Amino acid sequence: MTGRLYDAGAVCQRWWRSLQKTHENDKRNRQADPAALAHLRRDADVVTAASEPQTVRLYRELAATLGWSGFDETRLAAVAATAHVLAHVREDTKGRQTTAYLLGGKEPAFSSMRFQQLTLARTPEDVMRAFRSAATILNAKAPVADLATGILAWSGAFGDEARDSVRLKWIYDYHHQGQARPGTDDESGAETPAASA
């Protein structure tokens, strides 16, 4: 499953990059589609986001990469929620830290109550709303591939097992457990009493 999530994240990251005004090297992107991003940002629900041509393009690219065949309502809704939220991201932080890590910690950017609401989101509409809020809290700066796989999994694109697995990983990272080195304090890097004993 991890390989499929990684592949999906890479597809979403390429799709997002293709719509931006500049390439990674800051050269002008002649294929950019800022109007599509603006439309996706304004879409109020999953059905409207699904009707956007760039959402359909992302669905096709994911289907080709992941071997999805035919129409799948759950997957299309997940892709629509993903496209909508990614349209709110202005800068890809490229996974230096996970999205959940950026949201959490001792002084979280995203309150524990809001994070709990995010973890309880089940429907594509709720997922879209919760993740859009997270992107906004992060000032439109997020690791695009990680954010995308979170939304896709949360929305059920990979089934219930992947949804629960990703949700648990996000909870772990939100509390900064996933980034700590063994034997160090997760925030300062200082040795913990147990490590120095």
mmCIF file with all atom_site columns, N, CA and C in Angstrom, residues 150-195:
data_model
loop_
_atom_site.group_PDB
_atom_site.id
_atom_site.type_symbol
_atom_site.label_atom_id
_atom_site.label_alt_id
_atom_site.label_comp_id
_atom_site.label_asym_id
_atom_site.label_entity_id
_atom_site.label_seq_id
_atom_site.pdbx_PDB_ins_code
_atom_site.Cartn_x
_atom_site.Cartn_y
_atom_site.Cartn_z
_atom_site.occupancy
_atom_site.B_iso_or_equiv
_atom_site.pdbx_formal_charge
_atom_site.auth_seq_id
_atom_site.auth_comp_id
_atom_site.auth_asym_id
_atom_site.auth_atom_id
_atom_site.pdbx_PDB_model_num
ATOM 1   N N  . GLY A 1 150 ? -2.796  12.119 1.923  1.00 0.00 ? 150 GLY A N  1
ATOM 2   C CA . GLY A 1 150 ? -3.674  12.169 3.088  1.00 0.00 ? 150 GLY A CA 1
ATOM 3   C C  . GLY A 1 150 ? -5.126  12.339 2.690  1.00 0.00 ? 150 GLY A C  1
ATOM 4   N N  . ILE A 1 151 ? -5.381  13.277 1.790  1.00 0.00 ? 151 ILE A N  1
ATOM 5   C CA . ILE A 1 151 ? -6.759  13.534 1.359  1.00 0.00 ? 151 ILE A CA 1
ATOM 6   C C  . ILE A 1 151 ? -7.326  12.326 0.622  1.00 0.00 ? 151 ILE A C  1
ATOM 7   N N  . LEU A 1 152 ? -6.543  11.758 -0.290 1.00 0.00 ? 152 LEU A N  1
ATOM 8   C CA . LEU A 1 152 ? -7.019  10.594 -1.055 1.00 0.00 ? 152 LEU A CA 1
ATOM 9   C C  . LEU A 1 152 ? -7.353  9.425  -0.132 1.00 0.00 ? 152 LEU A C  1
ATOM 10  N N  . ALA A 1 153 ? -6.440  9.134  0.791  1.00 0.00 ? 153 ALA A N  1
ATOM 11  C CA . ALA A 1 153 ? -6.673  8.005  1.699  1.00 0.00 ? 153 ALA A CA 1
ATOM 12  C C  . ALA A 1 153 ? -7.850  8.289  2.626  1.00 0.00 ? 153 ALA A C  1
ATOM 13  N N  . TRP A 1 154 ? -7.888  9.496  3.185  1.00 0.00 ? 154 TRP A N  1
ATOM 14  C CA . TRP A 1 154 ? -8.969  9.884  4.096  1.00 0.00 ? 154 TRP A CA 1
ATOM 15  C C  . TRP A 1 154 ? -10.326 9.763  3.421  1.00 0.00 ? 154 TRP A C  1
ATOM 16  N N  . SER A 1 155 ? -10.366 10.063 2.136  1.00 0.00 ? 155 SER A N  1
ATOM 17  C CA . SER A 1 155 ? -11.624 10.043 1.376  1.00 0.00 ? 155 SER A CA 1
ATOM 18  C C  . SER A 1 155 ? -11.996 8.658  0.883  1.00 0.00 ? 155 SER A C  1
ATOM 19  N N  . GLY A 1 156 ? -11.169 7.672  1.155  1.00 0.00 ? 156 GLY A N  1
ATOM 20  C CA . GLY A 1 156 ? -11.504 6.299  0.812  1.00 0.00 ? 156 GLY A CA 1
ATOM 21  C C  . GLY A 1 156 ? -11.019 5.805  -0.533 1.00 0.00 ? 156 GLY A C  1
ATOM 22  N N  . ALA A 1 157 ? -10.132 6.531  -1.199 1.00 0.00 ? 157 ALA A N  1
ATOM 23  C CA . ALA A 1 157 ? -9.667  6.124  -2.533 1.00 0.00 ? 157 ALA A CA 1
ATOM 24  C C  . ALA A 1 157 ? -8.905  4.806  -2.515 1.00 0.00 ? 157 ALA A C  1
ATOM 25  N N  . PHE A 1 158 ? -8.325  4.443  -1.370 1.00 0.00 ? 158 PHE A N  1
ATOM 26  C CA . PHE A 1 158 ? -7.547  3.212  -1.263 1.00 0.00 ? 158 PHE A CA 1
ATOM 27  C C  . PHE A 1 158 ? -8.181  2.196  -0.322 1.00 0.00 ? 158 PHE A C  1
ATOM 28  N N  . GLY A 1 159 ? -9.405  2.448  0.118  1.00 0.00 ? 159 GLY A N  1
ATOM 29  C CA . GLY A 1 159 ? -10.111 1.528  0.999  1.00 0.00 ? 159 GLY A CA 1
ATOM 30  C C  . GLY A 1 159 ? -9.971  1.895  2.466  1.00 0.00 ? 159 GLY A C  1
ATOM 31  N N  . ASP A 1 160 ? -10.729 1.177  3.288  1.00 0.00 ? 160 ASP A N  1
ATOM 32  C CA . ASP A 1 160 ? -10.793 1.483  4.719  1.00 0.00 ? 160 ASP A CA 1
ATOM 33  C C  . ASP A 1 160 ? -9.483  1.225  5.452  1.00 0.00 ? 160 ASP A C  1
ATOM 34  N N  . GLU A 1 161 ? -8.764  0.173  5.062  1.00 0.00 ? 161 GLU A N  1
ATOM 35  C CA . GLU A 1 161 ? -7.510  -0.145 5.752  1.00 0.00 ? 161 GLU A CA 1
ATOM 36  C C  . GLU A 1 161 ? -6.489  0.980  5.574  1.00 0.00 ? 161 GLU A C  1
ATOM 37  N N  . ALA A 1 162 ? -6.355  1.472  4.354  1.00 0.00 ? 162 ALA A N  1
ATOM 38  C CA . ALA A 1 162 ? -5.424  2.577  4.092  1.00 0.00 ? 162 ALA A CA 1
ATOM 39  C C  . ALA A 1 162 ? -5.885  3.844  4.800  1.00 0.00 ? 162 ALA A C  1
ATOM 40  N N  . ARG A 1 163 ? -7.189  4.078  4.806  1.00 0.00 ? 163 ARG A N  1
ATOM 41  C CA . ARG A 1 163 ? -7.728  5.267  5.486  1.00 0.00 ? 163 ARG A CA 1
ATOM 42  C C  . ARG A 1 163 ? -7.315  5.247  6.953  1.00 0.00 ? 163 ARG A C  1
ATOM 43  N N  . ASP A 1 164 ? -7.523  4.132  7.620  1.00 0.00 ? 164 ASP A N  1
ATOM 44  C CA . ASP A 1 164 ? -7.189  4.044  9.039  1.00 0.00 ? 164 ASP A CA 1
ATOM 45  C C  . ASP A 1 164 ? -5.686  4.131  9.267  1.00 0.00 ? 164 ASP A C  1
ATOM 46  N N  . SER A 1 165 ? -4.906  3.502  8.409  1.00 0.00 ? 165 SER A N  1
ATOM 47  C CA . SER A 1 165 ? -3.452  3.535  8.532  1.00 0.00 ? 165 SER A CA 1
ATOM 48  C C  . SER A 1 165 ? -2.919  4.959  8.394  1.00 0.00 ? 165 SER A C  1
ATOM 49  N N  . VAL A 1 166 ? -3.381  5.669  7.384  1.00 0.00 ? 166 VAL A N  1
ATOM 50  C CA . VAL A 1 166 ? -2.936  7.050  7.167  1.00 0.00 ? 166 VAL A CA 1
ATOM 51  C C  . VAL A 1 166 ? -3.412  7.946  8.303  1.00 0.00 ? 166 VAL A C  1
ATOM 52  N N  . ARG A 1 167 ? -4.620  7.757  8.738  1.00 0.00 ? 167 ARG A N  1
ATOM 53  C CA . ARG A 1 167 ? -5.157  8.563  9.841  1.00 0.00 ? 167 ARG A CA 1
ATOM 54  C C  . ARG A 1 167 ? -4.296  8.381  11.102 1.00 0.00 ? 167 ARG A C  1
ATOM 55  N N  . LEU A 1 168 ? -3.938  7.147  11.419 1.00 0.00 ? 168 LEU A N  1
ATOM 56  C CA . LEU A 1 168 ? -3.104  6.890  12.593 1.00 0.00 ? 168 LEU A CA 1
ATOM 57  C C  . LEU A 1 168 ? -1.718  7.513  12.443 1.00 0.00 ? 168 LEU A C  1
ATOM 58  N N  . LYS A 1 169 ? -1.146  7.449  11.247 1.00 0.00 ? 169 LYS A N  1
ATOM 59  C CA . LYS A 1 169 ? 0.165   8.064  11.001 1.00 0.00 ? 169 LYS A CA 1
ATOM 60  C C  . LYS A 1 169 ? 0.088   9.576  11.188 1.00 0.00 ? 169 LYS A C  1
ATOM 61  N N  . TRP A 1 170 ? -0.990  10.187 10.712 1.00 0.00 ? 170 TRP A N  1
ATOM 62  C CA . TRP A 1 170 ? -1.155  11.630 10.887 1.00 0.00 ? 170 TRP A CA 1
ATOM 63  C C  . TRP A 1 170 ? -1.274  11.980 12.369 1.00 0.00 ? 170 TRP A C  1
ATOM 64  N N  . ILE A 1 171 ? -2.004  11.204 13.137 1.00 0.00 ? 171 ILE A N  1
ATOM 65  C CA . ILE A 1 171 ? -2.131  11.454 14.583 1.00 0.00 ? 171 ILE A CA 1
ATOM 66  C C  . ILE A 1 171 ? -0.752  11.385 15.235 1.00 0.00 ? 171 ILE A C  1
ATOM 67  N N  . TYR A 1 172 ? 0.014   10.373 14.875 1.00 0.00 ? 172 TYR A N  1
ATOM 68  C CA . TYR A 1 172 ? 1.370   10.197 15.402 1.00 0.00 ? 172 TYR A CA 1
ATOM 69  C C  . TYR A 1 172 ? 2.239   11.414 15.060 1.00 0.00 ? 172 TYR A C  1
ATOM 70  N N  . ASP A 1 173 ? 2.212   11.831 13.804 1.00 0.00 ? 173 ASP A N  1
ATOM 71  C CA . ASP A 1 173 ? 3.034   12.970 13.373 1.00 0.00 ? 173 ASP A CA 1
ATOM 72  C C  . ASP A 1 173 ? 2.546   14.295 13.961 1.00 0.00 ? 173 ASP A C  1
ATOM 73  N N  . TYR A 1 174 ? 1.242   14.447 14.120 1.00 0.00 ? 174 TYR A N  1
ATOM 74  C CA . TYR A 1 174 ? 0.693   15.684 14.689 1.00 0.00 ? 174 TYR A CA 1
ATOM 75  C C  . TYR A 1 174 ? 1.276   15.935 16.080 1.00 0.00 ? 174 TYR A C  1
ATOM 76  N N  . HIS A 1 175 ? 1.459   14.872 16.821 1.00 0.00 ? 175 HIS A N  1
ATOM 77  C CA . HIS A 1 175 ? 2.015   14.989 18.167 1.00 0.00 ? 175 HIS A CA 1
ATOM 78  C C  . HIS A 1 175 ? 3.538   14.933 18.148 1.00 0.00 ? 175 HIS A C  1
ATOM 79  N N  . HIS A 1 176 ? 4.111   15.092 16.952 1.00 0.00 ? 176 HIS A N  1
ATOM 80  C CA . HIS A 1 176 ? 5.554   15.127 16.710 1.00 0.00 ? 176 HIS A CA 1
ATOM 81  C C  . HIS A 1 176 ? 6.264   13.861 17.177 1.00 0.00 ? 176 HIS A C  1
ATOM 82  N N  . GLN A 1 177 ? 5.581   12.758 17.089 1.00 0.00 ? 177 GLN A N  1
ATOM 83  C CA . GLN A 1 177 ? 6.203   11.495 17.432 1.00 0.00 ? 177 GLN A CA 1
ATOM 84  C C  . GLN A 1 177 ? 6.983   10.922 16.250 1.00 0.00 ? 177 GLN A C  1
ATOM 85  N N  . GLY A 1 178 ? 6.532   11.175 15.054 1.00 0.00 ? 178 GLY A N  1
ATOM 86  C CA . GLY A 1 178 ? 7.138   10.574 13.872 1.00 0.00 ? 178 GLY A CA 1
ATOM 87  C C  . GLY A 1 178 ? 8.432   11.212 13.435 1.00 0.00 ? 178 GLY A C  1
ATOM 88  N N  . GLN A 1 179 ? 8.790   12.370 13.955 1.00 0.00 ? 179 GLN A N  1
ATOM 89  C CA . GLN A 1 179 ? 9.986   13.075 13.507 1.00 0.00 ? 179 GLN A CA 1
ATOM 90  C C  . GLN A 1 179 ? 11.126  13.019 14.524 1.00 0.00 ? 179 GLN A C  1
ATOM 91  N N  . ALA A 1 180 ? 10.863  12.491 15.705 1.00 0.00 ? 180 ALA A N  1
ATOM 92  C CA . ALA A 1 180 ? 11.891  12.474 16.737 1.00 0.00 ? 180 ALA A CA 1
ATOM 93  C C  . ALA A 1 180 ? 12.928  11.398 16.456 1.00 0.00 ? 180 ALA A C  1
ATOM 94  N N  . ARG A 1 181 ? 14.195  11.721 16.749 1.00 0.00 ? 181 ARG A N  1
ATOM 95  C CA . ARG A 1 181 ? 15.242  10.710 16.660 1.00 0.00 ? 181 ARG A CA 1
ATOM 96  C C  . ARG A 1 181 ? 15.196  9.903  17.949 1.00 0.00 ? 181 ARG A C  1
ATOM 97  N N  . PRO A 1 182 ? 15.427  8.594  17.889 1.00 0.00 ? 182 PRO A N  1
ATOM 98  C CA . PRO A 1 182 ? 15.423  7.795  19.115 1.00 0.00 ? 182 PRO A CA 1
ATOM 99  C C  . PRO A 1 182 ? 16.423  8.358  20.124 1.00 0.00 ? 182 PRO A C  1
ATOM 100 N N  . GLY A 1 183 ? 15.977  8.464  21.365 1.00 0.00 ? 183 GLY A N  1
ATOM 101 C CA . GLY A 1 183 ? 16.846  8.935  22.432 1.00 0.00 ? 183 GLY A CA 1
ATOM 102 C C  . GLY A 1 183 ? 16.986  10.446 22.510 1.00 0.00 ? 183 GLY A C  1
ATOM 103 N N  . THR A 1 184 ? 16.148  11.186 21.760 1.00 0.00 ? 184 THR A N  1
ATOM 104 C CA . THR A 1 184 ? 16.215  12.644 21.828 1.00 0.00 ? 184 THR A CA 1
ATOM 105 C C  . THR A 1 184 ? 14.839  13.201 22.105 1.00 0.00 ? 184 THR A C  1
ATOM 106 N N  . ASP A 1 185 ? 14.831  14.421 22.619 1.00 0.00 ? 185 ASP A N  1
ATOM 107 C CA . ASP A 1 185 ? 13.575  15.142 22.785 1.00 0.00 ? 185 ASP A CA 1
ATOM 108 C C  . ASP A 1 185 ? 13.120  15.569 21.397 1.00 0.00 ? 185 ASP A C  1
ATOM 109 N N  . ASP A 1 186 ? 11.840  15.368 21.067 1.00 0.00 ? 186 ASP A N  1
ATOM 110 C CA . ASP A 1 186 ? 11.373  15.610 19.699 1.00 0.00 ? 186 ASP A CA 1
ATOM 111 C C  . ASP A 1 186 ? 11.462  17.066 19.272 1.00 0.00 ? 186 ASP A C  1
ATOM 112 N N  . GLU A 1 187 ? 11.480  18.014 20.172 1.00 0.00 ? 187 GLU A N  1
ATOM 113 C CA . GLU A 1 187 ? 11.527  19.423 19.785 1.00 0.00 ? 187 GLU A CA 1
ATOM 114 C C  . GLU A 1 187 ? 12.950  19.968 19.771 1.00 0.00 ? 187 GLU A C  1
ATOM 115 N N  . SER A 1 188 ? 13.727  19.668 20.805 1.00 0.00 ? 188 SER A N  1
ATOM 116 C CA . SER A 1 188 ? 15.029  20.309 20.937 1.00 0.00 ? 188 SER A CA 1
ATOM 117 C C  . SER A 1 188 ? 16.172  19.462 20.410 1.00 0.00 ? 188 SER A C  1
ATOM 118 N N  . GLY A 1 189 ? 15.969  18.156 20.318 1.00 0.00 ? 189 GLY A N  1
ATOM 119 C CA . GLY A 1 189 ? 17.058  17.269 19.918 1.00 0.00 ? 189 GLY A CA 1
ATOM 120 C C  . GLY A 1 189 ? 17.938  16.890 21.098 1.00 0.00 ? 189 GLY A C  1
ATOM 121 N N  . ALA A 1 190 ? 17.631  17.402 22.313 1.00 0.00 ? 190 ALA A N  1
ATOM 122 C CA . ALA A 1 190 ? 18.416  17.085 23.496 1.00 0.00 ? 190 ALA A CA 1
ATOM 123 C C  . ALA A 1 190 ? 18.153  15.647 23.923 1.00 0.00 ? 190 ALA A C  1
ATOM 124 N N  . GLU A 1 191 ? 19.183  15.040 24.508 1.00 0.00 ? 191 GLU A N  1
ATOM 125 C CA . GLU A 1 191 ? 19.000  13.670 24.966 1.00 0.00 ? 191 GLU A CA 1
ATOM 126 C C  . GLU A 1 191 ? 17.963  13.606 26.071 1.00 0.00 ? 191 GLU A C  1
ATOM 127 N N  . THR A 1 192 ? 17.165  12.565 26.028 1.00 0.00 ? 192 THR A N  1
ATOM 128 C CA . THR A 1 192 ? 16.178  12.345 27.076 1.00 0.00 ? 192 THR A CA 1
ATOM 129 C C  . THR A 1 192 ? 16.857  11.629 28.232 1.00 0.00 ? 192 THR A C  1
ATOM 130 N N  . PRO A 1 193 ? 16.289  11.714 29.443 1.00 0.00 ? 193 PRO A N  1
ATOM 131 C CA . PRO A 1 193 ? 16.898  11.034 30.592 1.00 0.00 ? 193 PRO A CA 1
ATOM 132 C C  . PRO A 1 193 ? 17.094  9.541  30.348 1.00 0.00 ? 193 PRO A C  1
ATOM 133 N N  . ALA A 1 194 ? 16.153  8.896  29.701 1.00 0.00 ? 194 ALA A N  1
ATOM 134 C CA . ALA A 1 194 ? 16.269  7.458  29.452 1.00 0.00 ? 194 ALA A CA 1
ATOM 135 C C  . ALA A 1 194 ? 17.442  7.152  28.534 1.00 0.00 ? 194 ALA A C  1
ATOM 136 N N  . ALA A 1 195 ? 17.727  8.032  27.579 1.00 0.00 ? 195 ALA A N  1
ATOM 137 C CA . ALA A 1 195 ? 18.802  7.789  26.625 1.00 0.00 ? 195 ALA A CA 1
ATOM 138 C C  . ALA A 1 195 ? 20.166  7.983  27.262 1.00 0.00 ? 195 ALA A C  1
#
